PDB file of C-alpha atoms and ligand atoms in Angstrom:
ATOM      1  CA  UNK A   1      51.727 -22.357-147.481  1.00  0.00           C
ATOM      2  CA  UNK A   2      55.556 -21.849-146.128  1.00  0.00           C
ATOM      3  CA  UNK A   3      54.701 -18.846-144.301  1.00  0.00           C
ATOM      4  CA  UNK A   4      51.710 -20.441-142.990  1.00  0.00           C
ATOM      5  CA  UNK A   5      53.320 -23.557-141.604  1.00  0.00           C
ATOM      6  CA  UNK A   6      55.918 -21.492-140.359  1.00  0.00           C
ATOM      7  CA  UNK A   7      53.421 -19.340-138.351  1.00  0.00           C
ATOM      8  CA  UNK A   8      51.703 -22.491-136.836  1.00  0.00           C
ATOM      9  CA  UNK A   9      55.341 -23.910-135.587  1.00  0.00           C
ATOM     10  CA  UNK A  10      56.390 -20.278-133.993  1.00  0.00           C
ATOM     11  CA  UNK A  11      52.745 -20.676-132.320  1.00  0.00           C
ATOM     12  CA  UNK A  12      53.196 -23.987-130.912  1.00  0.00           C
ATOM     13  CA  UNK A  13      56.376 -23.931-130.221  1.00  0.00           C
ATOM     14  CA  UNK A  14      56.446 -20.636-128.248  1.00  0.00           C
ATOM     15  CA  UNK A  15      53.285 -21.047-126.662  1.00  0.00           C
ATOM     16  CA  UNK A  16      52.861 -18.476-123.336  1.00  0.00           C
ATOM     17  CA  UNK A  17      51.686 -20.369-120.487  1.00  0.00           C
ATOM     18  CA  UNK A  18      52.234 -23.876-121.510  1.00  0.00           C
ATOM     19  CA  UNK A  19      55.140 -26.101-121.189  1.00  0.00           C
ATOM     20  CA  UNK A  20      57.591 -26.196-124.055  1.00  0.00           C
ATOM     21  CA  UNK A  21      56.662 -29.756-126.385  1.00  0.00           C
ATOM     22  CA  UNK A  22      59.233 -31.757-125.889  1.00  0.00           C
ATOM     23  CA  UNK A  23      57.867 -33.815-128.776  1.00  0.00           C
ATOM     24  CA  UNK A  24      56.206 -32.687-131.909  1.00  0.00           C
ATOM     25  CA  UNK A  25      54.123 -34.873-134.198  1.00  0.00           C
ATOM     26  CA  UNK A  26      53.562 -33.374-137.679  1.00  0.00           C
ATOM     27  CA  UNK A  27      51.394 -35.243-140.459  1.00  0.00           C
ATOM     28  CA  UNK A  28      50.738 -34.712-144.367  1.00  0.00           C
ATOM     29  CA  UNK A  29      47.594 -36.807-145.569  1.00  0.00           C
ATOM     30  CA  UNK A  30      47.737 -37.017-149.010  1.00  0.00           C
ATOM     31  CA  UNK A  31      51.340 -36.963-149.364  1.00  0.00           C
ATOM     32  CA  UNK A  32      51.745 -38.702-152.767  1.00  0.00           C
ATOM     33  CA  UNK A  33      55.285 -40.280-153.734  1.00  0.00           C
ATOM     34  CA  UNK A  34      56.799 -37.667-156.004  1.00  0.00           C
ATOM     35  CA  UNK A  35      59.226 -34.622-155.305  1.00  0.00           C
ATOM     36  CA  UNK A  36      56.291 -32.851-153.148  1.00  0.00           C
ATOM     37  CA  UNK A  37      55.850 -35.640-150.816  1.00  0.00           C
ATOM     38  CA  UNK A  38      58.241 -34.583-148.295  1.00  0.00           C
ATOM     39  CA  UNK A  39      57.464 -31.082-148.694  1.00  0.00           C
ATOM     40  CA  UNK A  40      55.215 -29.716-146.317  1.00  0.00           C
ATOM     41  CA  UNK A  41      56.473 -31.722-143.597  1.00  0.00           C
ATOM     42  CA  UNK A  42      60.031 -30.611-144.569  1.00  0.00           C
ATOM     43  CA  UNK A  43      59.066 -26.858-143.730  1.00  0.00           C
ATOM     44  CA  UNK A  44      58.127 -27.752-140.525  1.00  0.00           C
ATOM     45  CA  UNK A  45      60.694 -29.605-139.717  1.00  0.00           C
ATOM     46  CA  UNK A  46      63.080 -26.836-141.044  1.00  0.00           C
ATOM     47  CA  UNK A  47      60.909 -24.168-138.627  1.00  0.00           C
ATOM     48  CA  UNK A  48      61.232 -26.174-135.162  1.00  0.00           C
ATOM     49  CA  UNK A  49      65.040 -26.576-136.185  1.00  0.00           C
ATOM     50  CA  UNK A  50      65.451 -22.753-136.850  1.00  0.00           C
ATOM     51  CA  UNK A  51      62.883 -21.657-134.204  1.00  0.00           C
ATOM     52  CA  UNK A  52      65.367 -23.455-131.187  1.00  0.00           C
ATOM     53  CA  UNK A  53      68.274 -22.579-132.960  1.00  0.00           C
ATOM     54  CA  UNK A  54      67.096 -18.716-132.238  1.00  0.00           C
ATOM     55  CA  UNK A  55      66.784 -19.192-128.635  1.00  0.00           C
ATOM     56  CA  UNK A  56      69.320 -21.364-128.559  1.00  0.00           C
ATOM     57  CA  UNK A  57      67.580 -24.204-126.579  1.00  0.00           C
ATOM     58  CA  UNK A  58      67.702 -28.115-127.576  1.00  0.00           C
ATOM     59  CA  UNK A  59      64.990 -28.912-130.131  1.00  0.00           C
ATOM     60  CA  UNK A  60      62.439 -31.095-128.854  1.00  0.00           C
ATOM     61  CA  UNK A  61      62.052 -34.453-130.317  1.00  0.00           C
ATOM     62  CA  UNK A  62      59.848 -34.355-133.977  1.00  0.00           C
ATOM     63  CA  UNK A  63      58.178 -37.173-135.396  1.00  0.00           C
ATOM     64  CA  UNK A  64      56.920 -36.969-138.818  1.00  0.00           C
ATOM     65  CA  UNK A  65      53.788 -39.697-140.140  1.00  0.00           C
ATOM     66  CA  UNK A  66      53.043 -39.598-144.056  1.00  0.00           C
ATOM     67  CA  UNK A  67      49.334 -40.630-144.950  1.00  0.00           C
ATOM     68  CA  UNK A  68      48.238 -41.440-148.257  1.00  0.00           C
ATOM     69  CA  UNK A  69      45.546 -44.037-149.820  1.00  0.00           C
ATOM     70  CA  UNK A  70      47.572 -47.874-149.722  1.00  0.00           C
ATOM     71  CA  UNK A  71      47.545 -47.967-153.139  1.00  0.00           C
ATOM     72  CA  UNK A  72      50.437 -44.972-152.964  1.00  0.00           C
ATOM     73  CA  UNK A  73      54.178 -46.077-154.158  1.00  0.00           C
ATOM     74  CA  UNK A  74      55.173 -45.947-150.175  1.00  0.00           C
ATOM     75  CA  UNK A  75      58.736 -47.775-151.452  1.00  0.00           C
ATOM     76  CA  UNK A  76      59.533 -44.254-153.174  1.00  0.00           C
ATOM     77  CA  UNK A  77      58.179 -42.403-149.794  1.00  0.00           C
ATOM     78  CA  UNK A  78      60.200 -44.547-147.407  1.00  0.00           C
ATOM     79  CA  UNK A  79      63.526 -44.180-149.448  1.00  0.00           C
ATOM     80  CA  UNK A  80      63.064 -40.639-149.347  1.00  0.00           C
ATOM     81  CA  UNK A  81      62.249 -39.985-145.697  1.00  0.00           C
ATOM     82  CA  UNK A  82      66.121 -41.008-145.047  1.00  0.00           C
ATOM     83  CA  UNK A  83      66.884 -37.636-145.999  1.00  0.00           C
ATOM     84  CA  UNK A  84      64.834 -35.687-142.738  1.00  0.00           C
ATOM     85  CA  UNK A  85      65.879 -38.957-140.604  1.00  0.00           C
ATOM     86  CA  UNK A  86      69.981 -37.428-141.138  1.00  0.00           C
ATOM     87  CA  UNK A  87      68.829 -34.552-139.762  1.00  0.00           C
ATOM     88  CA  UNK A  88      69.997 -34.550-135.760  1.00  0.00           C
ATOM     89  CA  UNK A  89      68.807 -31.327-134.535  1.00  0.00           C
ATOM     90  CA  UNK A  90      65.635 -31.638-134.232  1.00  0.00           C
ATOM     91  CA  UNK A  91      65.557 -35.330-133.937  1.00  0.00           C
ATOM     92  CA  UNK A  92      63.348 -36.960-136.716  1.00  0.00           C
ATOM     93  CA  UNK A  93      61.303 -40.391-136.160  1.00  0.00           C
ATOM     94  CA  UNK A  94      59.203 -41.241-139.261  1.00  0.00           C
ATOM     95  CA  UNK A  95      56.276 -43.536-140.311  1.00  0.00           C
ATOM     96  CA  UNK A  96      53.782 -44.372-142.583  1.00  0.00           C
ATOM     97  CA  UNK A  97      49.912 -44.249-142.175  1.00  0.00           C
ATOM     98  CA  UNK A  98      48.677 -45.607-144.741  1.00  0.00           C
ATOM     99  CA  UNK A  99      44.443 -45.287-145.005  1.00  0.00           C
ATOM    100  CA  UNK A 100      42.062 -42.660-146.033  1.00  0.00           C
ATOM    101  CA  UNK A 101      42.143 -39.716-144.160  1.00  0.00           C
ATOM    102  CA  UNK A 102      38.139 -40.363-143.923  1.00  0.00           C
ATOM    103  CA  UNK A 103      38.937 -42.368-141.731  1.00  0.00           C
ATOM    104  CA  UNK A 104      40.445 -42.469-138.141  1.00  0.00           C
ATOM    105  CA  UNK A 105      44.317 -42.763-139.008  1.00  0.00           C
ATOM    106  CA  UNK A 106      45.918 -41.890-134.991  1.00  0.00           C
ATOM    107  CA  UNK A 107      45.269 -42.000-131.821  1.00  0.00           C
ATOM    108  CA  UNK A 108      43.184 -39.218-130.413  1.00  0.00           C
ATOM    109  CA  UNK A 109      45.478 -35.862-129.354  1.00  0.00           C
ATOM    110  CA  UNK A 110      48.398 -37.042-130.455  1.00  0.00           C
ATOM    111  CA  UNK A 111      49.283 -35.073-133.737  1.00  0.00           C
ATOM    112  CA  UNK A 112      50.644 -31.714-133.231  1.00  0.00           C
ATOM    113  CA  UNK A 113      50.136 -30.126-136.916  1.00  0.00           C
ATOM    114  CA  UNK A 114      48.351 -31.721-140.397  1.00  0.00           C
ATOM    115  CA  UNK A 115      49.455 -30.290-143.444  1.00  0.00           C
ATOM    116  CA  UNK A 116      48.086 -31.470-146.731  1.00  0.00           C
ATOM    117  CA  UNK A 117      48.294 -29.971-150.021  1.00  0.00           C
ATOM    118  CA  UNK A 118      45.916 -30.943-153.316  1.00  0.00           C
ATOM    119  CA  UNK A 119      43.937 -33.363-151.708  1.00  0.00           C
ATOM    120  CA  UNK A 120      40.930 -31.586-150.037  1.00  0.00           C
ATOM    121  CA  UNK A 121      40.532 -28.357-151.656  1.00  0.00           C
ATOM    122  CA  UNK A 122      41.831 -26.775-154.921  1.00  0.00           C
ATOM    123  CA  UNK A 123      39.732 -23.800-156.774  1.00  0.00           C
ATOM    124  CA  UNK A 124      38.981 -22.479-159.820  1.00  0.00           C
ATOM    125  CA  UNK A 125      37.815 -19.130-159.755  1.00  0.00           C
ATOM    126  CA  UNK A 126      36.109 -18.413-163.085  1.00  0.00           C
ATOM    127  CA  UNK A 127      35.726 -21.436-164.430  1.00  0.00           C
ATOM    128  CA  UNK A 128      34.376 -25.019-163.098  1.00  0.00           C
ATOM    129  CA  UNK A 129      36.515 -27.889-162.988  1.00  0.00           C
ATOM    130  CA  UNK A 130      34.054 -29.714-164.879  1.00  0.00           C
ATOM    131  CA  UNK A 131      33.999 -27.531-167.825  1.00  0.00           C
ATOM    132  CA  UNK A 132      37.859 -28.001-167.877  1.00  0.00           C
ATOM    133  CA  UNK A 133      37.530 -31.728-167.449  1.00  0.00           C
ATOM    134  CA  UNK A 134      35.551 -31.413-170.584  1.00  0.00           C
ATOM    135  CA  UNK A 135      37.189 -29.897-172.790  1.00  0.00           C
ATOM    136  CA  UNK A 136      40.467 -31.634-172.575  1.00  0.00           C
ATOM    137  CA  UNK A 137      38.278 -35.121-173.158  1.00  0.00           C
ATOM    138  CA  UNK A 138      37.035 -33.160-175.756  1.00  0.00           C
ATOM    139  CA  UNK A 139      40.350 -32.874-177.016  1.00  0.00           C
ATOM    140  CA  UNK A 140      41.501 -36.244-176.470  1.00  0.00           C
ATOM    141  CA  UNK A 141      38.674 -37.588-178.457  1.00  0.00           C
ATOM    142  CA  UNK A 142      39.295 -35.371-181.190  1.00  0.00           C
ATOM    143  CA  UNK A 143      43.333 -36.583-181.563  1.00  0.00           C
ATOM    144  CA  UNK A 144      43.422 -40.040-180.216  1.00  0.00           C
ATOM    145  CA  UNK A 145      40.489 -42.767-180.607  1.00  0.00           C
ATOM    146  CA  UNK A 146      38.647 -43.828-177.302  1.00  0.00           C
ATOM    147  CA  UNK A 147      35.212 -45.332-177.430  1.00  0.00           C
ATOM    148  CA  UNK A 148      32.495 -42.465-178.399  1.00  0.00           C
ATOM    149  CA  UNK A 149      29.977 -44.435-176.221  1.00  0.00           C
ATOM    150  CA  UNK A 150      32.446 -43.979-173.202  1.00  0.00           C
ATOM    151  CA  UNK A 151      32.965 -40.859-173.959  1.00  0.00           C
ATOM    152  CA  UNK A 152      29.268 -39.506-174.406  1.00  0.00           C
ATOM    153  CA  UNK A 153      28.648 -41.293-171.209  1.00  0.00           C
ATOM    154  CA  UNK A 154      31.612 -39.611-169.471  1.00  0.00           C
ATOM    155  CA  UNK A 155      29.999 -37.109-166.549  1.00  0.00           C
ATOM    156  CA  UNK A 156      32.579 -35.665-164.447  1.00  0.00           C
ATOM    157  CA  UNK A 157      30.830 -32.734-162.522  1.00  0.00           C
ATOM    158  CA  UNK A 158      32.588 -31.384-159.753  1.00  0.00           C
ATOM    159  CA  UNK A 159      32.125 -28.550-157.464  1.00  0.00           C
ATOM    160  CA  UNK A 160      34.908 -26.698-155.833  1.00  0.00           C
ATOM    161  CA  UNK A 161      34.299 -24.540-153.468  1.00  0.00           C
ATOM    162  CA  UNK A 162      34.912 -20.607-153.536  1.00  0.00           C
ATOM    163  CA  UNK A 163      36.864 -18.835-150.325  1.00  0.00           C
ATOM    164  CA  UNK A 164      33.568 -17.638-149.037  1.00  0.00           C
ATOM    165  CA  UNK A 165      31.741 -21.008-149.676  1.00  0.00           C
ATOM    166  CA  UNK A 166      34.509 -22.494-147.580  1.00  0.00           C
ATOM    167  CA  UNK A 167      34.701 -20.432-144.761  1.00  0.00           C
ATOM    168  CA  UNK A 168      31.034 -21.006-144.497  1.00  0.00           C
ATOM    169  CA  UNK A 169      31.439 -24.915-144.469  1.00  0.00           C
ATOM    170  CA  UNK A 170      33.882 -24.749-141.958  1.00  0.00           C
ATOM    171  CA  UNK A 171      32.086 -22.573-139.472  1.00  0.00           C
ATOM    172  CA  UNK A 172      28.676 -24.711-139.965  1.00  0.00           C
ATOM    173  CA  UNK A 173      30.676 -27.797-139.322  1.00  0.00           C
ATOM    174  CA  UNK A 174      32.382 -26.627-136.195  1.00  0.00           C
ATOM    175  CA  UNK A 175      35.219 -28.621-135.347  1.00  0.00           C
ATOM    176  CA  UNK A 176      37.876 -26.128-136.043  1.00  0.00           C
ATOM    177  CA  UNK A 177      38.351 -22.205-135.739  1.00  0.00           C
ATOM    178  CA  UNK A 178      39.864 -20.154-138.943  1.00  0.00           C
ATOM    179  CA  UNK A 179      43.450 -19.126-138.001  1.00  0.00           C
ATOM    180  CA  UNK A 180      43.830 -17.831-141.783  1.00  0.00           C
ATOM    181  CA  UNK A 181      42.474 -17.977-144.947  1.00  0.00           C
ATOM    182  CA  UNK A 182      44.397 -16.953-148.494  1.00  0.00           C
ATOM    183  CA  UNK A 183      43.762 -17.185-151.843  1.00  0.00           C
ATOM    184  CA  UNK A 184      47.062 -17.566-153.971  1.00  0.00           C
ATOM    185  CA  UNK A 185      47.430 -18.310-157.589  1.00  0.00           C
ATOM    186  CA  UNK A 186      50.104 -20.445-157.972  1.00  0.00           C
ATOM    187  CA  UNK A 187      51.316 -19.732-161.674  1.00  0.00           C
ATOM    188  CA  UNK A 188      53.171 -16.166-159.841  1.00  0.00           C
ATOM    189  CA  UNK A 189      55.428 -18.504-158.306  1.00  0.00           C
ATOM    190  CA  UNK A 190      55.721 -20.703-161.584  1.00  0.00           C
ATOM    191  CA  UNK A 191      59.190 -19.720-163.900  1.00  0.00           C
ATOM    192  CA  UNK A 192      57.792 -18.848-167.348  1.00  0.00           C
ATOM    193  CA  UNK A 193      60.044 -21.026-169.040  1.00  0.00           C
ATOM    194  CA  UNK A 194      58.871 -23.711-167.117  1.00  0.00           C
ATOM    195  CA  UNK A 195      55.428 -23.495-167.881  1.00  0.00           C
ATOM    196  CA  UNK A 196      55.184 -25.704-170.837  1.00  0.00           C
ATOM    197  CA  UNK A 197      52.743 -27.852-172.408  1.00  0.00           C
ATOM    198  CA  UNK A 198      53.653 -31.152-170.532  1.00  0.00           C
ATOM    199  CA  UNK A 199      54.148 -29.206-167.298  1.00  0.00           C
ATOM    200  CA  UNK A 200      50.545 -27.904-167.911  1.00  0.00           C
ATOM    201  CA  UNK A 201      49.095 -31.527-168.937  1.00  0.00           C
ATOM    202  CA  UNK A 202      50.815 -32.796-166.254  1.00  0.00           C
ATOM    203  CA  UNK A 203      48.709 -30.824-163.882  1.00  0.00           C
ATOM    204  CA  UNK A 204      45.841 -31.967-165.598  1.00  0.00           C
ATOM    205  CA  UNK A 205      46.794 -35.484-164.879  1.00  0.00           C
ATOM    206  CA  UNK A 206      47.164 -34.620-161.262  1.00  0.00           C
ATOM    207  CA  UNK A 207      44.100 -32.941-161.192  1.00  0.00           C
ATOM    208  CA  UNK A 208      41.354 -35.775-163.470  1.00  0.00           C
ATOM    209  CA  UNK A 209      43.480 -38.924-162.948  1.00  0.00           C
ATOM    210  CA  UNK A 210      41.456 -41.144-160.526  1.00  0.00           C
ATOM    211  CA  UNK A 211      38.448 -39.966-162.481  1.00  0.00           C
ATOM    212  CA  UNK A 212      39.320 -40.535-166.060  1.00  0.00           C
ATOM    213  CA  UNK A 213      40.552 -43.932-164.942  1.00  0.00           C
ATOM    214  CA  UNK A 214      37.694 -44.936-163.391  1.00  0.00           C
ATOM    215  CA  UNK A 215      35.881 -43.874-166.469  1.00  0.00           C
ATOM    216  CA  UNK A 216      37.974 -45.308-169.254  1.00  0.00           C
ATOM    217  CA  UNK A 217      40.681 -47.738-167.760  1.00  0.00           C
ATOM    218  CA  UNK A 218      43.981 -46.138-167.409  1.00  0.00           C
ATOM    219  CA  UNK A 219      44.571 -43.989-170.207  1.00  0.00           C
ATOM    220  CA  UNK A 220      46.886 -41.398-168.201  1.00  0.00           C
ATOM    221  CA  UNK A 221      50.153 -41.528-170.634  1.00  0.00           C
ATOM    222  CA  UNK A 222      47.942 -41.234-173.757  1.00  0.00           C
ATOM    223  CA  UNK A 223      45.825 -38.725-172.608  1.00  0.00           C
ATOM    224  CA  UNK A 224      48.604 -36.451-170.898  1.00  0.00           C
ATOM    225  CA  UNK A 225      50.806 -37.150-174.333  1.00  0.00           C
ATOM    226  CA  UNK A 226      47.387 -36.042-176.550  1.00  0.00           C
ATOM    227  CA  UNK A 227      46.525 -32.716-174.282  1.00  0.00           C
ATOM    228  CA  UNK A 228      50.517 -31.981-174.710  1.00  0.00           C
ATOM    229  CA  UNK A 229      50.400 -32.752-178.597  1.00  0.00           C
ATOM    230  CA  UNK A 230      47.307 -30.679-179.184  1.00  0.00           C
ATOM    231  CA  UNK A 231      48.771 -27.778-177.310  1.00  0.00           C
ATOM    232  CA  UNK A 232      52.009 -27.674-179.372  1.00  0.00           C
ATOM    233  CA  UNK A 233      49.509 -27.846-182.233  1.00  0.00           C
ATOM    234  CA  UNK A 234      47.569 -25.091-181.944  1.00  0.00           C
ATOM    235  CA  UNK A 235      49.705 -23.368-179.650  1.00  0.00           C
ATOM    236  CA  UNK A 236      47.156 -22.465-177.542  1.00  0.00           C
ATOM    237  CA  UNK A 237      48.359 -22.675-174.061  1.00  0.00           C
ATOM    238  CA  UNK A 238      48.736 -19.511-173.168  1.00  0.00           C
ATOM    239  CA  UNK A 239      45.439 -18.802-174.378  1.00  0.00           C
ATOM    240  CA  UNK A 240      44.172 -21.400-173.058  1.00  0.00           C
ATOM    241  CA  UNK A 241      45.831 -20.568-169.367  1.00  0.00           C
ATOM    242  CA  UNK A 242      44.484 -16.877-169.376  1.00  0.00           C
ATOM    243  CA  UNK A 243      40.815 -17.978-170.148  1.00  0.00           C
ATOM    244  CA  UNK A 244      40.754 -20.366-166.626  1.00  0.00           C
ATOM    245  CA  UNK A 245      42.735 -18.462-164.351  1.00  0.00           C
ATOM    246  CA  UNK A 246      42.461 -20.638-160.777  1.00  0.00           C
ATOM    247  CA  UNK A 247      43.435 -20.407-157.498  1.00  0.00           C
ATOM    248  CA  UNK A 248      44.228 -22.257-154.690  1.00  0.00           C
ATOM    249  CA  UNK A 249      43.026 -22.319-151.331  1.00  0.00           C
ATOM    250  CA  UNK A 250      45.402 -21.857-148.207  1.00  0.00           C
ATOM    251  CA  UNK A 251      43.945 -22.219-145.195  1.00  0.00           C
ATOM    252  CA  UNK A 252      44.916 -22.757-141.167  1.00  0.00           C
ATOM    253  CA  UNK A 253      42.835 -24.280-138.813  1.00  0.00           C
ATOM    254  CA  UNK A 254      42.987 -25.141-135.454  1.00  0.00           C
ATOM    255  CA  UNK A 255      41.062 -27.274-133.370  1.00  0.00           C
ATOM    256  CA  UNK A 256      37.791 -25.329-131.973  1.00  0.00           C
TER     257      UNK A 256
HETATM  258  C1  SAM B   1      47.014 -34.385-156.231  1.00  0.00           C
HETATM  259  S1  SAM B   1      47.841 -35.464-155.122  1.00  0.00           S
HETATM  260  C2  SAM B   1      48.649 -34.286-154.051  1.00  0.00           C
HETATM  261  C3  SAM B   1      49.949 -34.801-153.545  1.00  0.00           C
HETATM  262  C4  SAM B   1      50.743 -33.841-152.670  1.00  0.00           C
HETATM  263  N1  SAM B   1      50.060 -33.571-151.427  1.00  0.00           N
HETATM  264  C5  SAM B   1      51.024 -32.550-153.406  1.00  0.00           C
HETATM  265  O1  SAM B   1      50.550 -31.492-153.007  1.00  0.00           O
HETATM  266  O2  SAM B   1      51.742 -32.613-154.403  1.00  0.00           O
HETATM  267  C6  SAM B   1      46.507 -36.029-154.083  1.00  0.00           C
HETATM  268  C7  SAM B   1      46.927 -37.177-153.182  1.00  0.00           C
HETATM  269  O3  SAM B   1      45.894 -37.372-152.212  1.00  0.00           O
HETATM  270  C8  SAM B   1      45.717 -38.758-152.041  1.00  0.00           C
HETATM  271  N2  SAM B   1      44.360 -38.987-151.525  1.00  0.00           N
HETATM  272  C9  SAM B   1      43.183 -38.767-152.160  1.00  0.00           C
HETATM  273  N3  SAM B   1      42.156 -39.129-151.371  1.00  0.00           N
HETATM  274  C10 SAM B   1      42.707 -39.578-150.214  1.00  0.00           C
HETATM  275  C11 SAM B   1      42.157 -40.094-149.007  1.00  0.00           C
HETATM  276  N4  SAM B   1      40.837 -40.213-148.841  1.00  0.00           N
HETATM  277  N5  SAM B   1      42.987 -40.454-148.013  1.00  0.00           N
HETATM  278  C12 SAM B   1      44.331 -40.337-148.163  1.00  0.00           C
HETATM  279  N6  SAM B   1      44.918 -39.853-149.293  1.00  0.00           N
HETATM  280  C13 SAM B   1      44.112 -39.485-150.304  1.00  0.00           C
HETATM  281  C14 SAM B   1      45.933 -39.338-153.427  1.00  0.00           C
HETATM  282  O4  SAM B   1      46.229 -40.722-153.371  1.00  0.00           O
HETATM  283  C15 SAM B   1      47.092 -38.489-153.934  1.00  0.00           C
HETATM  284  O5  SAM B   1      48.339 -39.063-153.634  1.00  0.00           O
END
């Protein structure tokens, strides 16, 4: 996504025939509150600062707006959003917008770039979330007691959508043109030794966690602590890993 991002700021920053912006709004919807919440928006940032530095002209003036659902931990956001608001060149204004990003969340023409990561799309090539899903209930119901009837009654189908499939929904919907499409797996960027089991349940959490809970209650720390448990059990991770290989979707859209 870096390289992307930093493709999009070179674009609009650099663009023939228009004035130079002397302000940039960037958004993340979805941004969460841990380590990756300032991350997307931090590569931008990072690009208009070394973009001007290049051609040695002032940076124009950047202002960054986190979105997430207002249930997020925005305490952890805000504390960390001190760190881009040090930075002086480019200037950095921040805010919060909280809401669902079904929803209208700013005024109209007034964000320059919307990055979001994990929160619309994320693929699985060869095998269906929902079969996934299932097996690691399958596994928490084997090594830690929930209710069988909420478990028989636990239906957590979901479709997510191949490159093609999504290049197709974009182009029948029509609001935005494909600047560029990529399919990356993720695990070549991951260090080996820090793939572990509780790295790997982890993800899991990410991945099932509003709809486990909305199934069971919240169950999150047992069930992350029972996937990890069985793993280092039957030390089956890596087999388990190399029979779902997945990928994620990176795509760049601009407004048709
Ligand atoms: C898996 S996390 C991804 C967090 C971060 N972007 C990352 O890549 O690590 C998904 C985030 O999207 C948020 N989210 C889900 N639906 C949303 C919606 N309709 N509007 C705003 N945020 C939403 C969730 O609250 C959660 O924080």
């Amino acid at each position: 996504m870096k390289s992307l991002i930093e493709g999009v700021i070179v674009e609009l920053c650099s663009n023939a025939g228009t004035l130079q912006p002397r302000k940039i709004v960037i958004a993340d919807l979805g941004c969460s509150s841990g380590p990756n919440a300032l991350a997307l928006v931090s590569i931008a940032v990072n690009a208009i600062h070394a973009h001007y530095l290049q051609f040695q002209q002032p940076s124009p003036e950047v202002s960054v707006l986190l979105n997430d659902l207002p249930e997020n931990d925005f305490n952890t956001v805000v504390k960390s959003l001190v760190t881009l608001r040090q930075s002086n060149n480019p200037v950095v204004l921040t805010g919060i917008t909280p809401g669902s990003f079904y929803e209208r969340l700013f005024t109209s023409e007034s964000v320059h770039l919307i990055c979001s990561s994990n929160t619309y799309i994320g693929s699985q090539r060869y095998e269906s979330d929902a079969t996934l899903m299932d097996r690691s209930c399958c596994i928490t119901h084997r090594l830690w007691c929930i209710d069988k009837e909420k478990f028989d009654s636990f239906y957590g189908l979901m479709h997510e959508p191949s490159l093609k499939e999504l290049r197709e929904i974009i182009q029948e919907e029509g609001s935005f043109s494909i600047r560029e499409m990529r399919e990356h797996d993720p695990r070549t960027d991951i260090n080996k030794t820090l793939s572990t089991p509780g790295i790997f349940a982890g993800f899991l959490r990410s991945l099932f966690e509003p709809v486990i809970v909305q199934h069971f209650g919240y169950v999150m720390d047992e069930f992350v602590r029972t996937v990890e448990r069985r793993y280092i059990l039957e030390g089956s991770l890596q087999e388990e890993r190399a029979k779902c290989p997945y990928a994620m979707l990176v795509v760049s859209l601009a407004k048709a």
